[in-house]
Every structure is written in structure tokens, then in C-alpha cells.
CSV table of C-alpha atoms and ligand atoms in Angstrom, one decimal:
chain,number,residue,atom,x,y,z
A,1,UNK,CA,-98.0,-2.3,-5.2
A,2,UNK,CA,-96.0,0.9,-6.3
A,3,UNK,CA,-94.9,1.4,-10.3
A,4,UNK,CA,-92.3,3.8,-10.6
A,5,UNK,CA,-92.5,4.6,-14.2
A,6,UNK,CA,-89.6,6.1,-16.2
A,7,UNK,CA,-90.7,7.4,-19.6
A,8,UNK,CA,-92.0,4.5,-21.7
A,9,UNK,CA,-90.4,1.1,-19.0
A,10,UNK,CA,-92.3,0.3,-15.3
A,11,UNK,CA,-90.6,-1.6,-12.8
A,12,UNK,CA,-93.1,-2.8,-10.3
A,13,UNK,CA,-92.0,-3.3,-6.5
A,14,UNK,CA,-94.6,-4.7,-4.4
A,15,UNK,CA,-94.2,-3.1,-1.3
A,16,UNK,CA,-97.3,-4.8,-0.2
A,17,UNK,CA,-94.5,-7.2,0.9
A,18,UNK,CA,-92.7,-4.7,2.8
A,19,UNK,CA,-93.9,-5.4,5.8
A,20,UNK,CA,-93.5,-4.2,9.6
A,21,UNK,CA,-92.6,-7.4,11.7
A,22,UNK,CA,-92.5,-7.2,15.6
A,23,UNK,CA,-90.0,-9.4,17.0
A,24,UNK,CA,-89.9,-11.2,20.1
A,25,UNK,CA,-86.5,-9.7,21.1
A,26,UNK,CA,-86.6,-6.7,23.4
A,27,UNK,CA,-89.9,-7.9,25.3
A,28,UNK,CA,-88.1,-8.7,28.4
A,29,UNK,CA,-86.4,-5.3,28.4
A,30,UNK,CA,-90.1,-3.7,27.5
A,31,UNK,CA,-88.6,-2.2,24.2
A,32,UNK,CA,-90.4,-2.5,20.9
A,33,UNK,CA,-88.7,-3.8,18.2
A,34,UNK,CA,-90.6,-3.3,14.3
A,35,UNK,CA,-88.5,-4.5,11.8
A,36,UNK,CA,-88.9,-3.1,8.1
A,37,UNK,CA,-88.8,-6.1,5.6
A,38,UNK,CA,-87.2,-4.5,2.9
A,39,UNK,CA,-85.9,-8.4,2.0
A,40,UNK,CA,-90.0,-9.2,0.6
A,41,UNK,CA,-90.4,-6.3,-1.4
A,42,UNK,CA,-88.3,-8.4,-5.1
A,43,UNK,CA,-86.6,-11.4,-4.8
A,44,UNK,CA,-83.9,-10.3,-7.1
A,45,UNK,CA,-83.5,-6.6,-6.3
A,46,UNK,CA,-84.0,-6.8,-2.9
A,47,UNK,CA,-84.0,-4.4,-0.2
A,48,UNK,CA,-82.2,-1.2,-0.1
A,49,UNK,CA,-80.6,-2.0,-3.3
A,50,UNK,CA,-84.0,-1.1,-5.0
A,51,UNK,CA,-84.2,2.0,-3.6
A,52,UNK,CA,-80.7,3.2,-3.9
A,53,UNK,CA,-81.0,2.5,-7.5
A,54,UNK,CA,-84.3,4.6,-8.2
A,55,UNK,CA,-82.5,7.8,-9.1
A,56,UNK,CA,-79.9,6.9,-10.7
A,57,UNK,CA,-82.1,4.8,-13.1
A,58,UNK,CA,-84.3,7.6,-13.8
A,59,UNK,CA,-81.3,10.0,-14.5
A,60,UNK,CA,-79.9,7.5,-17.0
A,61,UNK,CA,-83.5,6.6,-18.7
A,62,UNK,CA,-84.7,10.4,-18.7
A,63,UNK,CA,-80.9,11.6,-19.9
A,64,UNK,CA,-81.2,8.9,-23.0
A,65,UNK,CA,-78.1,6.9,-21.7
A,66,UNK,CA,-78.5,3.4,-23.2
A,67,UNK,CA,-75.6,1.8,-21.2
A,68,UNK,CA,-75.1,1.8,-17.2
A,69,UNK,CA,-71.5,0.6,-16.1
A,70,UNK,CA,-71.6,0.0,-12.1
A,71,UNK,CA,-68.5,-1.8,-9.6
A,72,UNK,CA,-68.6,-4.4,-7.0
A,73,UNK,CA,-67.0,-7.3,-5.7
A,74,UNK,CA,-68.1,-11.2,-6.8
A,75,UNK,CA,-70.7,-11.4,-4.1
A,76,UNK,CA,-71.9,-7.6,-4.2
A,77,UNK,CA,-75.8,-7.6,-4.3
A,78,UNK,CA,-75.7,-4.0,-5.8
A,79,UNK,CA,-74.4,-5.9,-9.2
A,80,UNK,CA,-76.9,-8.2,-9.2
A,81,UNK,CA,-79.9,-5.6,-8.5
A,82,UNK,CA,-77.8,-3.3,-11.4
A,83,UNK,CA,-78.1,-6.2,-13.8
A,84,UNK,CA,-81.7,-6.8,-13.0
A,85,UNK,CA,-82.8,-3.2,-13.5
A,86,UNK,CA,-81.1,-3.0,-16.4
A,87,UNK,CA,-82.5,-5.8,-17.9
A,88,UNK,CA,-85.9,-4.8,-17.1
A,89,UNK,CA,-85.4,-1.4,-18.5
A,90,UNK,CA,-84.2,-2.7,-21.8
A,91,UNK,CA,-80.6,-1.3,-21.3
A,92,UNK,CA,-76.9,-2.5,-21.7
A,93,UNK,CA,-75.3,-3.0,-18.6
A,94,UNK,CA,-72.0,-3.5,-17.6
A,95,UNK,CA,-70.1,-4.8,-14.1
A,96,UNK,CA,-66.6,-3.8,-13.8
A,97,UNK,CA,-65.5,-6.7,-10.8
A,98,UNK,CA,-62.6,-6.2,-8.0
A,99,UNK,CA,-60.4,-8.5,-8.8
A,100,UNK,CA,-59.3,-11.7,-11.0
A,101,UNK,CA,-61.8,-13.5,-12.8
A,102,UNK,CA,-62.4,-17.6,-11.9
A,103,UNK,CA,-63.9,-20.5,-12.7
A,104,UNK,CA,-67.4,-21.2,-11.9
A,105,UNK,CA,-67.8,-17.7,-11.3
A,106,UNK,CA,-69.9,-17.1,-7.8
A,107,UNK,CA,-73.2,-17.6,-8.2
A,108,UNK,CA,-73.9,-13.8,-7.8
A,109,UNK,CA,-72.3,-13.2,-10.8
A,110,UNK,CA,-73.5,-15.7,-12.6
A,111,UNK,CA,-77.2,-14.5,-11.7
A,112,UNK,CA,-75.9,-10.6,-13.2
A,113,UNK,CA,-74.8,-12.5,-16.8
A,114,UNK,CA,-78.1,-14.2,-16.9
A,115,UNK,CA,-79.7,-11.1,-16.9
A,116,UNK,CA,-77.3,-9.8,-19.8
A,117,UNK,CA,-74.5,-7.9,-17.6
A,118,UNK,CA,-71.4,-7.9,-19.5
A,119,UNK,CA,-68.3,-8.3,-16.7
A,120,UNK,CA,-64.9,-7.3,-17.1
A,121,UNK,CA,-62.5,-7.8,-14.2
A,122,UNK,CA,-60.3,-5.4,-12.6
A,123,UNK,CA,-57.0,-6.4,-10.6
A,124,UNK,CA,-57.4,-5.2,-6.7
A,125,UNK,CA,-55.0,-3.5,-6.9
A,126,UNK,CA,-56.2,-1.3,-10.1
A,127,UNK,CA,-59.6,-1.5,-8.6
A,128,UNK,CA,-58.9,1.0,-6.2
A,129,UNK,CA,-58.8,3.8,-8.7
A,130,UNK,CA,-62.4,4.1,-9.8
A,131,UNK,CA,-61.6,7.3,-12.0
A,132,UNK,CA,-59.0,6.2,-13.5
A,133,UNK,CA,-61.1,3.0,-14.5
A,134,UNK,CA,-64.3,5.4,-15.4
A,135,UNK,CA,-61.6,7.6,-17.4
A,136,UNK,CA,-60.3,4.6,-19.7
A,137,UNK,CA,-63.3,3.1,-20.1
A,138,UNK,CA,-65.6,5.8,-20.8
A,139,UNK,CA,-67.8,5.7,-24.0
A,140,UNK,CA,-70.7,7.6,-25.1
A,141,UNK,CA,-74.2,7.0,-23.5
A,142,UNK,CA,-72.3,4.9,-20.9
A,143,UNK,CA,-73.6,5.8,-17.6
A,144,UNK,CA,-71.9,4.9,-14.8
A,145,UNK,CA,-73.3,4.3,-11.0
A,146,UNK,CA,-70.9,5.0,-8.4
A,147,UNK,CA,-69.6,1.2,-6.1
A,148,UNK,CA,-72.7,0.5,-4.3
A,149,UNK,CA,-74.9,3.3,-5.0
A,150,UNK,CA,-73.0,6.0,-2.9
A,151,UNK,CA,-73.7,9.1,-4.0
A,152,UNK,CA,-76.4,12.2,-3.5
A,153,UNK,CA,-78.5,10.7,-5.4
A,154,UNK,CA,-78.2,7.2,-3.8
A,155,UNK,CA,-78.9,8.5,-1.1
A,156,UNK,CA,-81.7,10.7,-1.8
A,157,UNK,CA,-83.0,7.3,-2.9
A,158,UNK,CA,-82.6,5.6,0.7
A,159,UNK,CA,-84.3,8.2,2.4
A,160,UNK,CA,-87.6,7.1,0.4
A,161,UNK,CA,-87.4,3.9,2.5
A,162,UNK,CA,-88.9,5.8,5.3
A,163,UNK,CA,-91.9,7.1,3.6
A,164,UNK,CA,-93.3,3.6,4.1
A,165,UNK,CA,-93.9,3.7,7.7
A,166,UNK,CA,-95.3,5.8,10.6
A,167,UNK,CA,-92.5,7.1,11.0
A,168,UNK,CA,-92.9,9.4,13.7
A,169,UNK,CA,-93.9,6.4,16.5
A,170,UNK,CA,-90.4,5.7,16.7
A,171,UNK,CA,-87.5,6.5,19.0
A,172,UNK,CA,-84.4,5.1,17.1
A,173,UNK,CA,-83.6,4.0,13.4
A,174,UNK,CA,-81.1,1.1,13.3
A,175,UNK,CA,-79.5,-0.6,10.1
A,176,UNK,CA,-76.5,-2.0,8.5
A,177,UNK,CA,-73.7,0.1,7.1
A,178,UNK,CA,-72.0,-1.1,3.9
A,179,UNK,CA,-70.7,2.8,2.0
A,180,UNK,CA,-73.2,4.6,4.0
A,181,UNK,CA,-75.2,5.7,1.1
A,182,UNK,CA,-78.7,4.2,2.8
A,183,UNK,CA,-78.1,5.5,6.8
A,184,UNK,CA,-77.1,8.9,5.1
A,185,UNK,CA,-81.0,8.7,3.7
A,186,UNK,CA,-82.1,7.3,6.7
A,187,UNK,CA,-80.8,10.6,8.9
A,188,UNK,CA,-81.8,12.8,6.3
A,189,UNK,CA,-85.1,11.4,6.5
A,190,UNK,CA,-85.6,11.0,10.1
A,191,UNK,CA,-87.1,13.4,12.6
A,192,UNK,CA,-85.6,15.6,15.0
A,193,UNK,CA,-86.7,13.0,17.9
A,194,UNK,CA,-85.3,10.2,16.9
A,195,UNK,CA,-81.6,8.5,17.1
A,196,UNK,CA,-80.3,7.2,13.8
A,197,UNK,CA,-77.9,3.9,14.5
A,198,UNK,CA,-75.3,2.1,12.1
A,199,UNK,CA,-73.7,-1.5,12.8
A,200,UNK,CA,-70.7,-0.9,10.1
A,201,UNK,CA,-70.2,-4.2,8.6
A,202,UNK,CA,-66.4,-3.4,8.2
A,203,UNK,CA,-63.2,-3.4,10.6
A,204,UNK,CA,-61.5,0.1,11.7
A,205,UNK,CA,-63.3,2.0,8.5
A,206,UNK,CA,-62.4,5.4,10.3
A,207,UNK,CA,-63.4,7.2,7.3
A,208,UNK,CA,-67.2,6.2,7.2
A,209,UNK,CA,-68.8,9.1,9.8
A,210,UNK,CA,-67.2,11.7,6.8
A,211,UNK,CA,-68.5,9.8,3.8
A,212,UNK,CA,-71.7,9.7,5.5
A,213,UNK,CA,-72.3,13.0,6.6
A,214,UNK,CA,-71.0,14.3,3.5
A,215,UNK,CA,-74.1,13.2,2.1
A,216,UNK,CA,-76.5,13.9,4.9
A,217,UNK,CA,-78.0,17.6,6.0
A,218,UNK,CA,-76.0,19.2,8.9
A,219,UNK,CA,-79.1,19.6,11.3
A,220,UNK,CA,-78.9,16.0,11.6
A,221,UNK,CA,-75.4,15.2,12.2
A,222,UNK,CA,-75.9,14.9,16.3
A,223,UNK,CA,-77.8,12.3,15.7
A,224,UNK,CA,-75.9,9.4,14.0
A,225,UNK,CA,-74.3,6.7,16.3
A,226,UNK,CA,-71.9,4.7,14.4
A,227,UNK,CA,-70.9,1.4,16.3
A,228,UNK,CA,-67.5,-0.5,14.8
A,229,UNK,CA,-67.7,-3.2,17.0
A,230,UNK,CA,-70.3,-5.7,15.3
A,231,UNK,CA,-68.0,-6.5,12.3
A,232,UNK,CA,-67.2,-10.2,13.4
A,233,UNK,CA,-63.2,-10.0,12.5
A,234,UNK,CA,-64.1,-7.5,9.0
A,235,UNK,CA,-66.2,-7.5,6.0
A,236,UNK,CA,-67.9,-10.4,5.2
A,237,UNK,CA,-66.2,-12.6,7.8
A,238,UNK,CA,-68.6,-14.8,9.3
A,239,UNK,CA,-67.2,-17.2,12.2
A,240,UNK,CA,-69.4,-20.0,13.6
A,241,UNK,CA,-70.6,-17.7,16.3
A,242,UNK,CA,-72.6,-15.5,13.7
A,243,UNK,CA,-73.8,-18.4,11.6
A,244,UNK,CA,-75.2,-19.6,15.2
A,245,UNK,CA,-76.4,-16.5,15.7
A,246,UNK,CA,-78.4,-17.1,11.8
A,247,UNK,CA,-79.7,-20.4,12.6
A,248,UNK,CA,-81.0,-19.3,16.0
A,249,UNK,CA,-82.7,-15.9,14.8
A,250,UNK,CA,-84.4,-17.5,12.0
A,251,UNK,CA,-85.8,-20.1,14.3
A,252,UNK,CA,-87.0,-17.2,17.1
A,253,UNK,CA,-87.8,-14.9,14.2
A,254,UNK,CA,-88.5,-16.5,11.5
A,255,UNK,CA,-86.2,-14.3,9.4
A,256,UNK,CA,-83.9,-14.9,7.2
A,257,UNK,CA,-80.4,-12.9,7.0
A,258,UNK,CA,-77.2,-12.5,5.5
A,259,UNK,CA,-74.0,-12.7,6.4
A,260,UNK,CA,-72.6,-9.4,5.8
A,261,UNK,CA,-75.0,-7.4,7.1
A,262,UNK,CA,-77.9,-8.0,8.5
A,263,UNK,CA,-77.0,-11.1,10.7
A,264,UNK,CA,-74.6,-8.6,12.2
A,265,UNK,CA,-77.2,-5.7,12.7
A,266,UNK,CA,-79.7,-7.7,14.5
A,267,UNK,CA,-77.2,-9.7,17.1
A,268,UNK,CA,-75.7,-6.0,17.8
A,269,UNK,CA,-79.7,-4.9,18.6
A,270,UNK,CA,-80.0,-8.0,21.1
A,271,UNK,CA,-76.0,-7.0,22.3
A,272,UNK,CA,-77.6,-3.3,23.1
A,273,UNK,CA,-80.5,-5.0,24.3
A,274,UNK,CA,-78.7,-7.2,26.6
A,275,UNK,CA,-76.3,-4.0,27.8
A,276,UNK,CA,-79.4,-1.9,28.7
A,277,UNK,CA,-78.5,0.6,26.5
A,278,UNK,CA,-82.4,1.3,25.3
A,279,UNK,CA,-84.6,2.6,27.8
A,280,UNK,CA,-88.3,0.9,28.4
A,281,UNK,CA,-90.3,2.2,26.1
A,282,UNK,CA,-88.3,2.9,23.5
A,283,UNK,CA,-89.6,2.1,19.9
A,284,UNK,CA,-87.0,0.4,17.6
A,285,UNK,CA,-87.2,0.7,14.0
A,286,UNK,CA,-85.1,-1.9,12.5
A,287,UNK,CA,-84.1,-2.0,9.1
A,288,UNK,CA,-83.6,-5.4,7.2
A,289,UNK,CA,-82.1,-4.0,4.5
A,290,UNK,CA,-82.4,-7.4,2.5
A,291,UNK,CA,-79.6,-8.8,-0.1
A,292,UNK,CA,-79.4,-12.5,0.8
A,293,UNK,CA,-76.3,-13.0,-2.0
A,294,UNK,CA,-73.8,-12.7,1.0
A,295,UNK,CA,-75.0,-16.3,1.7
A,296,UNK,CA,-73.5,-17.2,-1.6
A,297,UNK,CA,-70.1,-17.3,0.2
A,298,UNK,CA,-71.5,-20.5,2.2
A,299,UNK,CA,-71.4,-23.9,0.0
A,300,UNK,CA,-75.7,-24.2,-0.9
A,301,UNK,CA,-78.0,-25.6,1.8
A,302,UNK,CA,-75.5,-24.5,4.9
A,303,UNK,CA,-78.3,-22.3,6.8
A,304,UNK,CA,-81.5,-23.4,7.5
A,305,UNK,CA,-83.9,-20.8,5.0
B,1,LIG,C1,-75.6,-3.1,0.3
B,1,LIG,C2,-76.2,-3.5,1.6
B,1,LIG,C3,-76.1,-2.7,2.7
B,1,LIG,C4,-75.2,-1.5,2.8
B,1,LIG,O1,-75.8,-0.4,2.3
B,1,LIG,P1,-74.9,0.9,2.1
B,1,LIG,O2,-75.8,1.9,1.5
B,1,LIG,O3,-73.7,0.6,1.2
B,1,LIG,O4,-74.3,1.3,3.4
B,1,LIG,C5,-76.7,-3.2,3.9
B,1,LIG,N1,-77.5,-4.3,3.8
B,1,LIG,C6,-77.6,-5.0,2.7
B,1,LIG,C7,-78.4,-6.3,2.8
B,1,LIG,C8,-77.0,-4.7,1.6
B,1,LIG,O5,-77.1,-5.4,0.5
């Protein structure tokens, strides 16, 4: 169990939980697959979530900010973990919400209002322009958390996911891209031996290799692979082969995943396991980055966990 403490509040993660998890997959091709359960570790701010939060938290707290105002869509897990932190902490929080407010609101959101997160919705097409929404809704002691945690600082957070494993013992990192905030920790944390892969969980976004190295250290730029081609028709689009895929995984695996981006990160490992493209011997650090609200776009009781 760690407690991060910040000034006079303690948030305990049990990373206990986080355990390493062989898998089954890659046996045949004599490639080691761990993956880190970063889903165990809270079952409310789950997964990288947690740890992309960490410094901006303890910025806010230390700073005496008594207000943190945060974006995301209607099923983003980054307003839900907001919301949760928040209220643990004792401070105001605040979700500003792409698009047009309806009735029942998802269950995601409905989860960030029980723990006190005040919403106000944005059209899409204002959305876009965070600054301009940060600019007319700016008050004092309102701090505000970049969409999804990208940022230096979110970043700097993600790169702490690393420093619970023996890290050196393996030859590739591999995880799900959303803004790129986590894999931009996870190459600045990685050593110079290892390969640092990311299954972008969105069609054609040609701008993500910049936004992530803009927050990553140049001597690890060679090393990120970014591969477009997992994203099952775009964000969050999740066709009967991947909820097959789900279903099937969970019964091999026994592990739970989501349908933005995790489902999608482990059937591109057993793709590029499939295609050869590891060698024998490789060791495979997989990253389940956690965030199950994705599965709130399903009606309850669709998947089998
Ligand atoms: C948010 C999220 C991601 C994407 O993280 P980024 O830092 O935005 O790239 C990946 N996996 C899960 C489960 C998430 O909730």
C-alpha cells in the first residue's frame, strides 16, 4: 500500500493490487508477455488515470487552489477519476462536458456528480476551443487540469507507473494511446534497451507522434513505435469483432477490458504476435492501463465480467 500524502489529505492506492500477470498469449511464439494491472490498483480511479493525476493534485493542494475544473467527453474516465480525487481531497470540482447535455445522463457522469462534480456542458463545436472556455470561465482558486491529463506534469506522473516493476528485464513497453500523456512517461521512463509501443485508440490522428514527443526527452525519441491501425473504424468504435475479441480474452485471460482502449491494445499484441513481429525471447511489458467506464457505452450486463 502507498499513501501519497499532500499537506493535511492521504489518498491511499493499494498497489499491492497492481500486479504482474503472465498471460498465456505469446507461448507458442516463445515471447513473454507480463502484463501490469494497473485496472486493481482503485476501483474508482483506476489505472493510469491515478497516476496522471498525482501532480497536478499536489500542485493545486500545495498552491492553496480550492477548486479543480478538468474536460472530457460523457464516458471519459479522466472525469470520473477528477471527481473522485477531488472529493477525497475535500475540494470543489468541476467537469466542463463536450457536447449537449441529456437525459439520464451516462452512467460515467452520473458516478462524477455523486462524488460532488458540478457539470456544465459545452457545445462540440465550442468545445474545441479549450482557452477560450478556460478564459471565460476562469475564477480565482479555480485550477484547471488540462483534457485527459496531457501535460508535463501528466506526464511526469505516468512515468511513475514504471517504478513499480523490474523494469530492466524487459525488451518492449506496450500500451494504449488516448492524448499521449501516459506513453510520453512511459519513454521517458524507459531504458535505453527497450522499445516503447503505442496502439492509438483513434483513426488518422497524424498529430499524436508531435504531441507526444513534445513531452518526452529527445534521447528517447528513436524509440517510440506508434501503430494507427488497431483503432477498430475510430475512437471508441467497437464492432462485434472486438467485443468477441473481449469475451474471448477474458475467458483465456481472465482479464477484464474496455472498449476503448485496452481491448484494442491487447488484440494488436496477439496481431504482432501472430505476424512474427517479436523475436523469441523477447520480454513484453504490457500495460493495462485500466478505466473500465468505456464499457458504459454497452447497455449493463453485455460482456461477461
Ligand atoms: C485515458 C486512458 C488511456 C489513454 O491515456 P493517454 O494518456 O490519454 O494516452 C488509456 N487507457 C485507459 C484505460 C484510459 O482510461
Amino acid at each position: 500500500m502507498i499513501i501519497f500524502k499532500f499537506n493535511s489529505v492521504i489518498v491511499q492506492i493499494n498497489t499491492n493490487l497492481a500486479i504482474i500477470q503472465p498471460l498465456h498469449l505469446g507461448k507458442e511464439q516463445k515471447v513473454t508477455i507480463h502484463v501490469l494491472r494497473l485496472d486493481l490498483i482503485h476501483p474508482i480511479i483506476s489505472g493510469n488515470k491515478w497516476y496522471k493525476l498525482r501532480f497536478y493534485l499536489e500542485e493545486a493542494i500545495n498552491a492553496g487552489f480550492n477548486e479543480i475544473a478538468t474536460f472530457g467527453g460523457a464516458y471519459s474516465n479522466h472525469i470520473v477519476a477528477t471527481a473522485c480525487a477531488c472529493y477525497k481531497h475535500n475540494i470543489k470540482s468541476v467537469g466542463f462536458i463536450r457536447g449537449e447535455k441529456n437525459f439520464p445522463l451516462s452512467r460515467t457522469l452520473q458516478e462524477a456528480v455523486s462524488y460532488g462534480m458540478e457539470l456544465s456542458f459545452i457545445s462540440r463545436s465550442d468545445y474545441k476551443n479549450k482557452t477560450t472556455i478556460t478564459a471565460n470561465n476562469h475564477i480565482q482558486n479555480r485550477y484547471w487540469i488540462p483534457e485527459g491529463g496531457y501535460g508535463i506534469l501528466g506526464a511526469k506522473g505516468a512515468e511513475s507507473i514504471l517504478n513499480t516493476v523490474p523494469l530492466q528485464e524487459y525488451t518492449h513497453i506496450i500500451s494504449a494511446v488516448g492524448s499521449g500523456t501516459m506513453i510520453a512517461g512511459l519513454l521517458n521512463g524507459s531504458m535505453p534497451h527497450q522499445t516503447v509501443i503505442g496502439i492509438s485508440s483513434q483513426k488518422n490522428n497524424l498529430s499524436l507522434e508531435s504531441e507526444i514527443l513534445s513531452l518526452s526527452f529527445i534521447e528517447n525519441h528513436r524509440k517510440l513505435i506508434l501503430l494507427h491501425e488497431y483503432h477498430f473504424g475510430g475512437f471508441a468504435k467497437h464492432p462485434p469483432e472486438l467485443l468477441n475479441f473481449m469475451g474471448e480474452f477474458w475467458n483465456k485471460e481472465a482479464i477484464p477490458t474496455d472498449l476503448v482502449y485496452t481491448s484494442k491494445l491487447f488484440f494488436a499484441v496477439r496481431d504482432l504476435l501472430e505476424k512474427k513481429y517479436f523475436n523469441p525471447g523477447d520480454k513484453i511489458l504490457v500495460i493495462h492501463s485500466g478505466g473500465l467506464q468505456g464499457n458504459n457505452y454497452l447497455p449493463e450486463k453485455s460482456l461477461p465480467f
